[in-house]
PDB file of C-alpha atoms in Angstrom:
ATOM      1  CA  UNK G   1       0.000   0.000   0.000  1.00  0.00           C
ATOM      2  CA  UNK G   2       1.205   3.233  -0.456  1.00  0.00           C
ATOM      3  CA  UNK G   3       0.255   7.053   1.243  1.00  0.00           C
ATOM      4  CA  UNK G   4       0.612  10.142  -0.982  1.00  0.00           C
ATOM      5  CA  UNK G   5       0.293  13.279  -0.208  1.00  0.00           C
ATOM      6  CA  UNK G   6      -1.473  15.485  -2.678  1.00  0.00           C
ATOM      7  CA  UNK G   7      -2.987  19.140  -3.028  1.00  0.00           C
ATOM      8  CA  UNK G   8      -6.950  19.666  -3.478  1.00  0.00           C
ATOM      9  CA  UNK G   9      -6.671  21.582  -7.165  1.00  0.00           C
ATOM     10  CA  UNK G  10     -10.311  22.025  -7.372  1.00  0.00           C
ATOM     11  CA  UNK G  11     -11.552  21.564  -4.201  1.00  0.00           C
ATOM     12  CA  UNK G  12     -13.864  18.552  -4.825  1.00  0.00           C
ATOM     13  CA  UNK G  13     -11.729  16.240  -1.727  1.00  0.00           C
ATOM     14  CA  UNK G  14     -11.167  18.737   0.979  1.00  0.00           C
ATOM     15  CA  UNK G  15     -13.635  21.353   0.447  1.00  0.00           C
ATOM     16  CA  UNK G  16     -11.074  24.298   0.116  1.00  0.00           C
ATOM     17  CA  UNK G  17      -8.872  25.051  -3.175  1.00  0.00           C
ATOM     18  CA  UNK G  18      -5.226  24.468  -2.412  1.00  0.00           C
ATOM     19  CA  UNK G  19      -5.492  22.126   0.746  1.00  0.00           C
ATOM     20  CA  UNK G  20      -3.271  19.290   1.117  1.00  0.00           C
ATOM     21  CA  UNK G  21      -4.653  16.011   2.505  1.00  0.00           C
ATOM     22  CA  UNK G  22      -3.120  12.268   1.796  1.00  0.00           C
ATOM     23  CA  UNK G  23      -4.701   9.777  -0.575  1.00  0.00           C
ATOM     24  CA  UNK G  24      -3.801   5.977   0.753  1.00  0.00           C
ATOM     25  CA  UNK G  25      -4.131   3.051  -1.528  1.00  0.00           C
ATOM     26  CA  UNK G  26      -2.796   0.200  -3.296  1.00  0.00           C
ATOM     27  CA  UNK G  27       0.880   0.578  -4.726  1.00  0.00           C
ATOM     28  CA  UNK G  28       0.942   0.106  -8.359  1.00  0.00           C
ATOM     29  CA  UNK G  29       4.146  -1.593  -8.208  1.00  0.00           C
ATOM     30  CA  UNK G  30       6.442  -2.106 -11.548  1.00  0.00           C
ATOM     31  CA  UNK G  31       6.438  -5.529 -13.304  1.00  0.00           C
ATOM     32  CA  UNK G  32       9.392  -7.141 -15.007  1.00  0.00           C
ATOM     33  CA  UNK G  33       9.479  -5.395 -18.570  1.00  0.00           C
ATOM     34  CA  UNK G  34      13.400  -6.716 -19.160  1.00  0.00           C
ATOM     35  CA  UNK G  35      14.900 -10.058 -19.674  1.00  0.00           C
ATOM     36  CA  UNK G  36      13.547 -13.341 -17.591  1.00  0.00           C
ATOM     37  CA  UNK G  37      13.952 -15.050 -14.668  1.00  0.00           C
ATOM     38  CA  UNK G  38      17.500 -16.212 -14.930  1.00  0.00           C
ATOM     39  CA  UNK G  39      18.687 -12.306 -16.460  1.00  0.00           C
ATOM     40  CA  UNK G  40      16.228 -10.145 -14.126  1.00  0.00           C
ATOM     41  CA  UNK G  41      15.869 -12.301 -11.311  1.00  0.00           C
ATOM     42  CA  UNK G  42      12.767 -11.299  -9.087  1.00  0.00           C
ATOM     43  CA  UNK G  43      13.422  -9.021  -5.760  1.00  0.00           C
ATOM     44  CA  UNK G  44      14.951 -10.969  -2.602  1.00  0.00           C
ATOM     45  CA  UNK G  45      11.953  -9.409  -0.792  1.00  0.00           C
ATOM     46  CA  UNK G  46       9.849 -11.453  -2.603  1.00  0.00           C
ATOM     47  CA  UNK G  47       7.801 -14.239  -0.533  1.00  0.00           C
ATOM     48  CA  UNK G  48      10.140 -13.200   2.472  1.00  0.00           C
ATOM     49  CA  UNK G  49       9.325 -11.358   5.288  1.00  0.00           C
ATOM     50  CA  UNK G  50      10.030  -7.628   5.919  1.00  0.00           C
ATOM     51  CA  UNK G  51      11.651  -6.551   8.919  1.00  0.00           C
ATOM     52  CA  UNK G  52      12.700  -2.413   7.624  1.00  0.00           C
ATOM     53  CA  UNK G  53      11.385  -0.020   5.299  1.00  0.00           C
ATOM     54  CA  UNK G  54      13.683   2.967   4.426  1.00  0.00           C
ATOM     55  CA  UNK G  55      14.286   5.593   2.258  1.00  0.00           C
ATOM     56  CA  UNK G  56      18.203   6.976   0.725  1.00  0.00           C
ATOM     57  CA  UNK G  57      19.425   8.164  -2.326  1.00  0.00           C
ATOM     58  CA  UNK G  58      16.213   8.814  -3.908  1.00  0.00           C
ATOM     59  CA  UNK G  59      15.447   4.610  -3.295  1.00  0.00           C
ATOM     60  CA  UNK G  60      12.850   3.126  -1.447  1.00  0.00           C
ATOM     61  CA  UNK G  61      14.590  -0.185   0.436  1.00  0.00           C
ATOM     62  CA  UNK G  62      13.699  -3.139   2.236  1.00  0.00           C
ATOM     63  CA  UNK G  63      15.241  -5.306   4.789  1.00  0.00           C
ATOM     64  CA  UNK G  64      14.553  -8.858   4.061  1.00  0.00           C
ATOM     65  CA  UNK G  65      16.774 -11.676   5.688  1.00  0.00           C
ATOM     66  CA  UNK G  66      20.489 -10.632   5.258  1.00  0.00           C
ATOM     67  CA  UNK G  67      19.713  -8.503   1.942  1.00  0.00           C
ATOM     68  CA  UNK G  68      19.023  -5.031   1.207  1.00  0.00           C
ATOM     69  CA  UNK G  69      16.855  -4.324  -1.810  1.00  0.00           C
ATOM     70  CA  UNK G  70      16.375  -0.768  -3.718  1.00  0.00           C
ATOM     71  CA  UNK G  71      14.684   0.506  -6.088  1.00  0.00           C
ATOM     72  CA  UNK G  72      15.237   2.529  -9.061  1.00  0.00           C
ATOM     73  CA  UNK G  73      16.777   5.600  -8.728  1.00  0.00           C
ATOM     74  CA  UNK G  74      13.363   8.228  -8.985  1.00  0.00           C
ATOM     75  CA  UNK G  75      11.284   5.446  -9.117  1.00  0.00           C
ATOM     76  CA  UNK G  76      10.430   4.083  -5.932  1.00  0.00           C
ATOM     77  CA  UNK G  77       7.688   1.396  -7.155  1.00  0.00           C
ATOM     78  CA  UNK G  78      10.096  -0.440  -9.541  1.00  0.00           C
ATOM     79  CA  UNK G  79      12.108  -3.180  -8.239  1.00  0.00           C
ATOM     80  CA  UNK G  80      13.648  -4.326 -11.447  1.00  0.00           C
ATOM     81  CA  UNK G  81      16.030  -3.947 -13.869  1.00  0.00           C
ATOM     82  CA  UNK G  82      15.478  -1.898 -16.127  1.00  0.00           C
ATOM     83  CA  UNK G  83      17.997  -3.847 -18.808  1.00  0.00           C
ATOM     84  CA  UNK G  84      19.768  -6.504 -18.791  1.00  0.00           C
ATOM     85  CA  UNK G  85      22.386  -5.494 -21.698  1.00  0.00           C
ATOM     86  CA  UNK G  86      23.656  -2.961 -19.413  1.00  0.00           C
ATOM     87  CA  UNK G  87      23.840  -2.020 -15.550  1.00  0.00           C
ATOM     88  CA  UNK G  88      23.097   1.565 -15.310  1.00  0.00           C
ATOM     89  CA  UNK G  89      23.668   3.359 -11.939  1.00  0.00           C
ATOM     90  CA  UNK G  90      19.920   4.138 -11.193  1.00  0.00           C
ATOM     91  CA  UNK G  91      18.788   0.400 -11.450  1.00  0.00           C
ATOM     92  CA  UNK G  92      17.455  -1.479  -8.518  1.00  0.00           C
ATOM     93  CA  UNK G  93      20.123  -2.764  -6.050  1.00  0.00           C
ATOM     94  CA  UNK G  94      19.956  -5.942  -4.368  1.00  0.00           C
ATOM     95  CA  UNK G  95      22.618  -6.990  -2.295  1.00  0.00           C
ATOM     96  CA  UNK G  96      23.431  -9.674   0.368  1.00  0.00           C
ATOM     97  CA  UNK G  97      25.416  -8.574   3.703  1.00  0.00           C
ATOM     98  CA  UNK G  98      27.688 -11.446   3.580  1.00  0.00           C
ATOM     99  CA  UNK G  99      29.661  -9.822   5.671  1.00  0.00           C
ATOM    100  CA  UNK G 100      27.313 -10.144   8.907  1.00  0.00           C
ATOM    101  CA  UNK G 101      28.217 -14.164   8.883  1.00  0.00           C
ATOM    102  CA  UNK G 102      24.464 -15.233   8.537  1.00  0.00           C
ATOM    103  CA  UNK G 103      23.013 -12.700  10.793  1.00  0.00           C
ATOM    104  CA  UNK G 104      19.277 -11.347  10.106  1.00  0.00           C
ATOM    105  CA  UNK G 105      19.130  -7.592   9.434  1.00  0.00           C
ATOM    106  CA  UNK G 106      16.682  -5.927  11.759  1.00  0.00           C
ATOM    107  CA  UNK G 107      17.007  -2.296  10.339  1.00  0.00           C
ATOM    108  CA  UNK G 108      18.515  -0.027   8.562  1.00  0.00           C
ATOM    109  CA  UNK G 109      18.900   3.800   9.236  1.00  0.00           C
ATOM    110  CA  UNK G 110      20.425   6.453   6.427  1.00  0.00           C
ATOM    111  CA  UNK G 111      23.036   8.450   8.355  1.00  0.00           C
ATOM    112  CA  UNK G 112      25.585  11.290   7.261  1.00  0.00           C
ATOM    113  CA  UNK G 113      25.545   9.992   3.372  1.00  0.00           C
ATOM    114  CA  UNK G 114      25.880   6.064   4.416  1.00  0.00           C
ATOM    115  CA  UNK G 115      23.509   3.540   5.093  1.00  0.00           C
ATOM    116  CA  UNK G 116      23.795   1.789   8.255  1.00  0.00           C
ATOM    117  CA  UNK G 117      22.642  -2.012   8.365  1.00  0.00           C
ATOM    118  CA  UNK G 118      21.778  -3.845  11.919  1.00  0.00           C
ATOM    119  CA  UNK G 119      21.408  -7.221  12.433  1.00  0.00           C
ATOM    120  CA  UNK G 120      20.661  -8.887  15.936  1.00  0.00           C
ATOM    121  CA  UNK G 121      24.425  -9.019  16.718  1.00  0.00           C
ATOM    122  CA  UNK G 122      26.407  -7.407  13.718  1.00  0.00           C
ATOM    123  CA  UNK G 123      26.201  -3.687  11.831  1.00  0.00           C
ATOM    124  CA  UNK G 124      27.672  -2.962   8.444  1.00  0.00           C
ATOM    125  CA  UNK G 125      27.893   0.158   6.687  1.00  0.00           C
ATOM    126  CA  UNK G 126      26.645   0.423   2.909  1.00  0.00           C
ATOM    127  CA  UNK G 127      28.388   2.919   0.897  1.00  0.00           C
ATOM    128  CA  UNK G 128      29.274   3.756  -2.853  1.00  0.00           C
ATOM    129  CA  UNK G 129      31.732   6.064  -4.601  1.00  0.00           C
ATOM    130  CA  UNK G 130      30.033   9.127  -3.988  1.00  0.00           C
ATOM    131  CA  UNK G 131      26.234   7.540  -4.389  1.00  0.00           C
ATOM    132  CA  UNK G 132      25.341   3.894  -4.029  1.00  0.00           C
ATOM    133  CA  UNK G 133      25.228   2.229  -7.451  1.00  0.00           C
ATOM    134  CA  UNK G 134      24.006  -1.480  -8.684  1.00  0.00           C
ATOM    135  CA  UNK G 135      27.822  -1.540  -9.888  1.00  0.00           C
ATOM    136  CA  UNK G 136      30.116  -3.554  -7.967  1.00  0.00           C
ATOM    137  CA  UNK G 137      32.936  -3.590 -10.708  1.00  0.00           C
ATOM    138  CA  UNK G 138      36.525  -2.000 -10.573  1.00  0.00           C
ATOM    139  CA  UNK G 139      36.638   1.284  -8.548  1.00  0.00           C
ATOM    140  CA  UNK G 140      33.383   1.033  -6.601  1.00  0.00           C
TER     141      UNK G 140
END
């Protein structure tokens, strides 16, 4: 589900011209437009349970087992790739916290231009060269 905040142009929700007031409804989430399911492999959220929600770098993320998924750069409601020839910057990230030696992630809190990952016992720190990218290659 999603809540959005929205301004009464006409007046027809709120009464008054101009007032805000919040519309909450069903998320019109992205589907898979790119590749299959062995080049654009479905979220790690998927059919797992949620423990975070959070927002950085213009993403919408999830904390699901010992992964962090975000979305699109700008588009929060697409969890895919957007191609599967290339690996632009703004595509989704998925990543597993290998690191954290099979801990759980509880939450994760955006803090002075990092992202800060807690598990029951462990913490990691998610960071990219200047802005967090899908790109793991050389010199990220």
């Amino acid at each position: 589900h999603l809540l959005q905040r929205a301004i009464d142009e006409t007046g027809a929700v709120t009464g008054t011209i101009g007032d805000v007031f919040f519309h909450f409804g069903e998320a019109d989430w992205a589907i898979r437009e790119t590749g299959s399911t062995l080049t654009n492999k479905s979220p790690s959220i998927a059919g797992n349970h949620i423990n975070d929600v959070f927002f950085f770098e213009d993403r919408l993320g999830f904390v699901s087992g010992n992964s962090l998924t975000m979305s699109e750069s700008g588009d929060s409601l697409n969890l895919w790739r957007t191609t599967v020839l290339s690996l632009p910057d703004s595509d989704r990230i998925d990543v597993d916290l290998t690191s954290l030696d099979g801990d759980n992630l509880q939450h994760s809190v955006p803090f002075d231009s990092t992202l800060l990952a807690f598990g029951s016992s462990s913490q990691a720190q998610v960071q990219g060269q200047g802005f967090l990218s899908p790109d793991l290659g050389p010199g990220r």
